[in-house]
C-alpha positions as semicolon CSV with decimal commas, in nm:
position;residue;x (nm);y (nm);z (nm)
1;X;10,781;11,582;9,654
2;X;10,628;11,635;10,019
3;X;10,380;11,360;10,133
4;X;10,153;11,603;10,136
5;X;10,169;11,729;9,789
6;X;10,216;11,356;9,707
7;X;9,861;11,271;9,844
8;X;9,697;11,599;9,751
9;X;9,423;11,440;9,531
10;X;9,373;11,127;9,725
11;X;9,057;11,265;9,880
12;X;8,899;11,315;9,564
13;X;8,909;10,931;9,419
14;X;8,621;10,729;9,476
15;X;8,657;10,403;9,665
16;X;8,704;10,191;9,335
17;X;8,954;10,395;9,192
18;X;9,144;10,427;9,557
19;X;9,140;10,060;9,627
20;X;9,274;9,980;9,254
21;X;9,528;10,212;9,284
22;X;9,622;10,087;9,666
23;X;9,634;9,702;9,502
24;X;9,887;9,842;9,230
25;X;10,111;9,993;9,507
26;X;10,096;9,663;9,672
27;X;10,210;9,502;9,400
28;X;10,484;9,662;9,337
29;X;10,608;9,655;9,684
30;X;10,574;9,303;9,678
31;X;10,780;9,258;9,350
32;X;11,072;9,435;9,508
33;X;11,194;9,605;9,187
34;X;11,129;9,954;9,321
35;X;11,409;10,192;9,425
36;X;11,397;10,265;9,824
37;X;11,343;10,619;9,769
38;X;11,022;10,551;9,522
39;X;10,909;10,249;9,766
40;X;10,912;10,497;10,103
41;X;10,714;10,728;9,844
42;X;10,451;10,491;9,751
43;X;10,426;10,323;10,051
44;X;10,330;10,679;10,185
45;X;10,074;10,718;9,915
46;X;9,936;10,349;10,033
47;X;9,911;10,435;10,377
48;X;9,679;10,789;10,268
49;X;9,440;10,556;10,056
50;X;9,380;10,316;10,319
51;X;9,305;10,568;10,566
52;X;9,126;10,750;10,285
53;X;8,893;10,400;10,209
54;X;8,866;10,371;10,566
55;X;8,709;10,710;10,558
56;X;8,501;10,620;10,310
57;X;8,336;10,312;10,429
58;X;8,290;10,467;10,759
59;X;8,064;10,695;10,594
60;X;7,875;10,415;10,397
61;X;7,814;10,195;10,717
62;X;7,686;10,520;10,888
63;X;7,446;10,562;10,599
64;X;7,336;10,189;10,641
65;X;6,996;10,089;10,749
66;X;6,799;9,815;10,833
67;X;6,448;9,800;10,767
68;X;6,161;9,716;10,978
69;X;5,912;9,471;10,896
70;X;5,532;9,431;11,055
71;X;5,413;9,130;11,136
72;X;5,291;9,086;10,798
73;X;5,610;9,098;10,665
74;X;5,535;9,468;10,508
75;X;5,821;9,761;10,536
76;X;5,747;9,975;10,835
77;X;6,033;10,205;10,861
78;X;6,391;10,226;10,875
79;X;6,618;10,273;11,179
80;X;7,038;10,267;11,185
81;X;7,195;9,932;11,106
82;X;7,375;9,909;11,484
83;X;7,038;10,031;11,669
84;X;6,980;9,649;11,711
């Protein structure tokens, strides 16, 4: 199986689901009881969900905001989280 065919469906998990499945892979790895070909082949599938969650929260602290306060103390707006 091509890495590529191997990590086909990656972009469609959500973050939850790609992080749970990235822990598993760890944990195997870490074990040791997994074949070289099979740990090259997961290890490959680790390294496309991480970049995939990277992705991911990227686009969630991009969506971030912080919101602007008055001097009462009363919401005024919103403006991007790094616009500080």
């Amino acid at each position: 199986m091509s890495d590529s065919a191997a990590n086909q469906d990656v972009g469609s998990l959500s973050f939850e689901k790609a992080v749970a499945e990235l822990e598993g892979i760890v944990t195997r790895l870490e074990r040791g009881d997994v074949a070289l070909d099979e740990s090259i082949a997961i290890y490959e599938r680790g390294e496309a969900l991480k970049k995939h969650c990277e992705t991911l929260l990227n686009a969630a602290e991009n969506r971030i905001e912080k919101i602007r306060l008055d001097r009462a103390g009363k919401p005024q707006g919103a403006e991007p989280l790094d616009g500080e």
